[in-house]
Coordinates of N, CA and C in Angstrom, one line a residue:
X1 N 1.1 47.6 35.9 CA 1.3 48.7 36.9 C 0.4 48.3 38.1
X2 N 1.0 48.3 39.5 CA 0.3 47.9 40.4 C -0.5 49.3 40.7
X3 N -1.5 48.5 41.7 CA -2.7 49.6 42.0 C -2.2 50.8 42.7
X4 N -1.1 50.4 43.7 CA -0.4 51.7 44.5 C 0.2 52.5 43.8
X5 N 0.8 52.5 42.5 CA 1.5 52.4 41.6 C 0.5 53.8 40.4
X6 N -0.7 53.2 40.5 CA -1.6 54.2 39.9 C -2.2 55.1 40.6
X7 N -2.5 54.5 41.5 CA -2.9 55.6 42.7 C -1.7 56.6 43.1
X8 N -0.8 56.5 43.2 CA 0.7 57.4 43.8 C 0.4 58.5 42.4
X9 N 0.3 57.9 41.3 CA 0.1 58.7 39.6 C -0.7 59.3 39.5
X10 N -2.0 58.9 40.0 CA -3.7 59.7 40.1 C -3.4 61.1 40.8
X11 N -2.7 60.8 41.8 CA -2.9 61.5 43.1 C -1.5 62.7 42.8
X12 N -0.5 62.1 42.3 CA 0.6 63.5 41.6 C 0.0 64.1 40.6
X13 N -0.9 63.6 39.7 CA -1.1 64.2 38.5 C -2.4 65.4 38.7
X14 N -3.3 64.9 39.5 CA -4.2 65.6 40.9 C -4.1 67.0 41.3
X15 N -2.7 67.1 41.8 CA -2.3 67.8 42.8 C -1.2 68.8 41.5
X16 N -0.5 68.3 40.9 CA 0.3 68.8 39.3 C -0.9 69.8 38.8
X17 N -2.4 69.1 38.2 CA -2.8 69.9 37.8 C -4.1 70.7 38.3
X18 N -3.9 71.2 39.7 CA -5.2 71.7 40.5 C -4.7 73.2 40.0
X19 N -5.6 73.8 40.7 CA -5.3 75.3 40.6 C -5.2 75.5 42.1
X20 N -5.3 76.5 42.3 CA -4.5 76.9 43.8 C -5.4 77.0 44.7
X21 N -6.8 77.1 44.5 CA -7.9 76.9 45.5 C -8.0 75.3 45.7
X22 N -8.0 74.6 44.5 CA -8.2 73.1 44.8 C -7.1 72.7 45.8
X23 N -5.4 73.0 46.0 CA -4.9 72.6 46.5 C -4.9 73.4 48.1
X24 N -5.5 74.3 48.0 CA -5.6 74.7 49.5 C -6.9 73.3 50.3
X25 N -7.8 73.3 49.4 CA -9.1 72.5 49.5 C -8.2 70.8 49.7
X26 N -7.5 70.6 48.6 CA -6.1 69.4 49.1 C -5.3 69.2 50.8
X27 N -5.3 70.4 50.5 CA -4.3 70.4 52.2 C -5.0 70.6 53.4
X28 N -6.2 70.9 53.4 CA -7.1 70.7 54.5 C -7.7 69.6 54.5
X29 N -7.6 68.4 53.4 CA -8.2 66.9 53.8 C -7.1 66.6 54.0
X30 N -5.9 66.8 53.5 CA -4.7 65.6 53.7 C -4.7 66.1 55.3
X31 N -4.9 67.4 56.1 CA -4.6 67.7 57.7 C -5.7 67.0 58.0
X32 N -6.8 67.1 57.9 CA -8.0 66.5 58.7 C -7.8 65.0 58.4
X33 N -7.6 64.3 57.5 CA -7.1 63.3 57.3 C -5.9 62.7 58.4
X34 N -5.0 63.2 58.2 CA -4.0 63.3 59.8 C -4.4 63.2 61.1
X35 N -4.9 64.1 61.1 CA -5.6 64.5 62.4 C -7.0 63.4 63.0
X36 N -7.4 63.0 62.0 CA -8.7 61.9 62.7 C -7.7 60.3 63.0
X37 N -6.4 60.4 62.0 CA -5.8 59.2 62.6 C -5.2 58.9 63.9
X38 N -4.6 60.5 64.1 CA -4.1 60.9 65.2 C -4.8 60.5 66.9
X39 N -6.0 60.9 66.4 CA -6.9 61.2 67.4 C -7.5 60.1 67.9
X40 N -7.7 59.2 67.0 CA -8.5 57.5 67.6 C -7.2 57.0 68.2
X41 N -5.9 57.3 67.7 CA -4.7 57.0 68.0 C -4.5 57.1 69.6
X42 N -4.7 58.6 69.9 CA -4.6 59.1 71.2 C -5.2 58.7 71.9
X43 N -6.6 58.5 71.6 CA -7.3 58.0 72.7 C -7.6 56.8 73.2
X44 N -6.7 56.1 72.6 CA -6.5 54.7 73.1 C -4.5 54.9 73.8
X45 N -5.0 54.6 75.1 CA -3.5 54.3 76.2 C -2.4 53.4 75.5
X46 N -2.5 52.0 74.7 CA -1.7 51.3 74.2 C -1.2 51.9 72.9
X47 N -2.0 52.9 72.4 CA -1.7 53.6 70.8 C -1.2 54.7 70.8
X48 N -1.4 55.4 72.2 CA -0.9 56.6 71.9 C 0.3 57.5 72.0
X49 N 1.6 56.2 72.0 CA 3.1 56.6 71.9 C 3.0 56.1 70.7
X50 N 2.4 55.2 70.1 CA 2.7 54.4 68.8 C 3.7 55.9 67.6
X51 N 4.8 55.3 67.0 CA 4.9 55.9 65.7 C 4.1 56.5 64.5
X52 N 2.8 55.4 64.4 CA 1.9 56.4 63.4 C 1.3 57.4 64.1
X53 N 0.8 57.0 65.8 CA 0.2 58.5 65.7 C 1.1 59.7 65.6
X54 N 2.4 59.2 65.7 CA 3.4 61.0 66.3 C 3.7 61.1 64.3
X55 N 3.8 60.2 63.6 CA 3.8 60.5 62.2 C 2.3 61.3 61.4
X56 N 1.4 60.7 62.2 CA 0.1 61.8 61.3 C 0.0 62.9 62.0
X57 N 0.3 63.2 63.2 CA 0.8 64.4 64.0 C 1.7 65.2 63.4
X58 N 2.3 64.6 63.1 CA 4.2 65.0 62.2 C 3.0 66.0 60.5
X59 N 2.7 64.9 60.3 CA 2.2 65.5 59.0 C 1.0 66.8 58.9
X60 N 0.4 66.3 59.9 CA -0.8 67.7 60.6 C -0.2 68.8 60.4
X61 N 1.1 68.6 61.3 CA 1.7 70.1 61.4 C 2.1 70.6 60.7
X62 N 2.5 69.7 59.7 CA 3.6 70.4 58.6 C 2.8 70.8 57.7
X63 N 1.5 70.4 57.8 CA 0.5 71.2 56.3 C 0.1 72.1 57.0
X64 N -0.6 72.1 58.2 CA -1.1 73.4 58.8 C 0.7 74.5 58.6
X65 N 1.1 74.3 58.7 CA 2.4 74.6 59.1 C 2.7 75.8 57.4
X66 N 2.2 74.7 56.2 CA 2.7 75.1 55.0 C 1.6 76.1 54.4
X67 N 0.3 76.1 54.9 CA -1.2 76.7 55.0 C -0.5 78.0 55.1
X68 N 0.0 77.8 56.8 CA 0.4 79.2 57.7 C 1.1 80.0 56.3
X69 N 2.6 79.3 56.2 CA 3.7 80.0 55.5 C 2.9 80.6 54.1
X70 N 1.8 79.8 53.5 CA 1.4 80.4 52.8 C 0.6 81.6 51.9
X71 N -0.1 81.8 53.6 CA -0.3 83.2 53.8 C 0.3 84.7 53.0
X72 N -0.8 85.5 52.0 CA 0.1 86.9 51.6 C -1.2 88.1 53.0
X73 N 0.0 88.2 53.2 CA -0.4 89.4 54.2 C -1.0 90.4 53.4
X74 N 0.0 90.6 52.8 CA -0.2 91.9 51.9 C -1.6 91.9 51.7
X75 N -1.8 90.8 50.6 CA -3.1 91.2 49.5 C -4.1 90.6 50.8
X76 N -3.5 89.5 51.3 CA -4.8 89.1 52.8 C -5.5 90.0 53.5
X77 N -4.7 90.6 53.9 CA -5.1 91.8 55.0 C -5.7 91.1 56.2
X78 N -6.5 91.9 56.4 CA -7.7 90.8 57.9 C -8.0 89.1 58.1
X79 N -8.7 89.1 56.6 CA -8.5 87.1 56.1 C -7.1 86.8 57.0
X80 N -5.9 87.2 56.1 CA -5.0 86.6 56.2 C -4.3 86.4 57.8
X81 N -4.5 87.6 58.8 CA -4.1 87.9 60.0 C -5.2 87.0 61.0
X82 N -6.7 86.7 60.6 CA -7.5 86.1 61.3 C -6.9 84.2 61.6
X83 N -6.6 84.0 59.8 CA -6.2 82.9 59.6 C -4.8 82.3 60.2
X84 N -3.7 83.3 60.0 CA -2.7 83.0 60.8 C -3.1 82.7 62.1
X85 N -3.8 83.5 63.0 CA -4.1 83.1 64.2 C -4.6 81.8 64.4
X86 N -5.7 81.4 63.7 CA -6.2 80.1 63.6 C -5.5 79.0 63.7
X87 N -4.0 79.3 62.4 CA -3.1 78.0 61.8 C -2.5 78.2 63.7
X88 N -1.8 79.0 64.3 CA -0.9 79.5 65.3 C -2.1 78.2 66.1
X89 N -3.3 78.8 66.4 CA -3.6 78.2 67.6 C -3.8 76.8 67.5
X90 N -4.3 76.1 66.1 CA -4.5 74.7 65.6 C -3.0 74.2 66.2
X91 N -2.4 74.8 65.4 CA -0.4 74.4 66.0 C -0.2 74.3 67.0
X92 N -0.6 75.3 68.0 CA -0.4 75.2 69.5 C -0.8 74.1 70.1
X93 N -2.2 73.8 69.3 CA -2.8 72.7 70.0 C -2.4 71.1 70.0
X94 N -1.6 71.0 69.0 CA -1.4 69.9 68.7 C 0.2 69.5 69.0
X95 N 0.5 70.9 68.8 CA 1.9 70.8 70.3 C 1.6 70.1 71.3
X96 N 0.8 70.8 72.2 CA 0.1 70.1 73.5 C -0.3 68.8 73.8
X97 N -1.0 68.1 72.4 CA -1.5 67.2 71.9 C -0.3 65.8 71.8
X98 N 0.6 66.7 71.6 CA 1.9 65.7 71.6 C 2.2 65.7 72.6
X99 N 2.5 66.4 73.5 CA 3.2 66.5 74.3 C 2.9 65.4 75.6
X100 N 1.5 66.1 75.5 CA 0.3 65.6 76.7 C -0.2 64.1 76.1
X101 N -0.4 63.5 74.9 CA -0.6 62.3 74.5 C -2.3 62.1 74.7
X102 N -2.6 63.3 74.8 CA -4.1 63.6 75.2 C -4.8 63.9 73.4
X103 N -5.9 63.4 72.7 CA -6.5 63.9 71.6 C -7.4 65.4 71.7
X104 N -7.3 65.8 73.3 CA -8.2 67.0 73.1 C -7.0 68.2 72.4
X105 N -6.4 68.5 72.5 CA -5.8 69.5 71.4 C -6.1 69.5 69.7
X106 N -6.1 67.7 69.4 CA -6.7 67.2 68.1 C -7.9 67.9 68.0
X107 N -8.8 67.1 69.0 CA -10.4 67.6 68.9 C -10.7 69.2 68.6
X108 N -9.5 70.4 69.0 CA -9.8 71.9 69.2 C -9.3 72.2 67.9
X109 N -8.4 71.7 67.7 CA -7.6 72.1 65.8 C -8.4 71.1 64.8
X110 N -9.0 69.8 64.8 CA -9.6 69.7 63.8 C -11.3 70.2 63.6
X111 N -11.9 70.8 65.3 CA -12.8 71.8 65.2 C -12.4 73.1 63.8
X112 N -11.0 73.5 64.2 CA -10.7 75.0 63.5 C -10.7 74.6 62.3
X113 N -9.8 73.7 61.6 CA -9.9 72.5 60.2 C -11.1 72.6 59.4
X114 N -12.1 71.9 60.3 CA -13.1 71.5 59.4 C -13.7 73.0 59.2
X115 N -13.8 73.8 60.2 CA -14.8 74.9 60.1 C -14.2 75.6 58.5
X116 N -13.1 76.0 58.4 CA -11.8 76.3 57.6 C -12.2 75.6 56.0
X117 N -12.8 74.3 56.1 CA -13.0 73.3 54.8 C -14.1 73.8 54.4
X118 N -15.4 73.8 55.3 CA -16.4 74.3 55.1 C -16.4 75.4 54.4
X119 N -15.8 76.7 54.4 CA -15.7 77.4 53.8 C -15.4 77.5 52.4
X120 N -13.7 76.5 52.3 CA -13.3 76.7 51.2 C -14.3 75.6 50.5
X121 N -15.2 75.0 50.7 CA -16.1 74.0 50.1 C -17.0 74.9 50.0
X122 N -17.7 75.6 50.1 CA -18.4 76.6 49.9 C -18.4 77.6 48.9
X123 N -16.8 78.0 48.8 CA -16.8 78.9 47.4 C -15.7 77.9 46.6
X124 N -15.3 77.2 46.6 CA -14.4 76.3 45.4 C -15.5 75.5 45.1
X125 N -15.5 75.5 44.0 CA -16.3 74.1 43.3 C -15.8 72.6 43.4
X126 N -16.2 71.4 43.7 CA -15.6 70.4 44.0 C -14.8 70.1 42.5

């Protein structure tokens, strides 16, 4: 079995058997993870149409994106309406961030990210 091979296995079996705070705690490193490749990406003129960066961008959004959707209003209440705003504005930003080819949108949503980990590192146990 090659090493990618076990790793790809580690990393489904991981994620198969988290509980649902660990994979929220999952989807905020796989975006921040995104997001810092993005951003060295942007800020370099020759890198910043490159394919990986608009693909870790691609992936940023789609977890912030899946965070959002994940959201229960209901039982959330306030959490949940503060947090939508957050995912909304992170999103927005990274829109821009595409658009413009600029990493300061990166820099404002992986601000909101990390602050967002902190938390859930805080009350999830690692």
């Amino acid at each position: 079995m090659s090493y990618a091979h076990a790793a790809a296995t580690y990393q489904r079996n991981a994620v198969l058997t988290a509980s649902p705070e660990k994979l929220v705690k999952m989807l905020y490193d796989g975006a921040i993870k995104n997001l810092e490749k993005s951003r060295i990406g942007l800020a370099e003129a020759k890198t910043a149409r490159s394919p990986e960066v608009g693909n870790a961008l691609s992936k940023a959004m789609g977890i912030i994106g899946e965070l959002r959707a994940s959201l229960d209003h209901a039982a959330g209440g306030e959490i949940a309406g503060n947090l939508d705003r957050l995912y909304e504005f992170s999103l927005d930003q990274l829109s821009q961030a595409n658009l413009q080819r600029t990493p300061i949108g990166v820099d404002n949503a992986l601000q909101v990210l990390r602050t967002l980990k902190e938390g859930w590192d805080g009350v999830v146990p690692a």
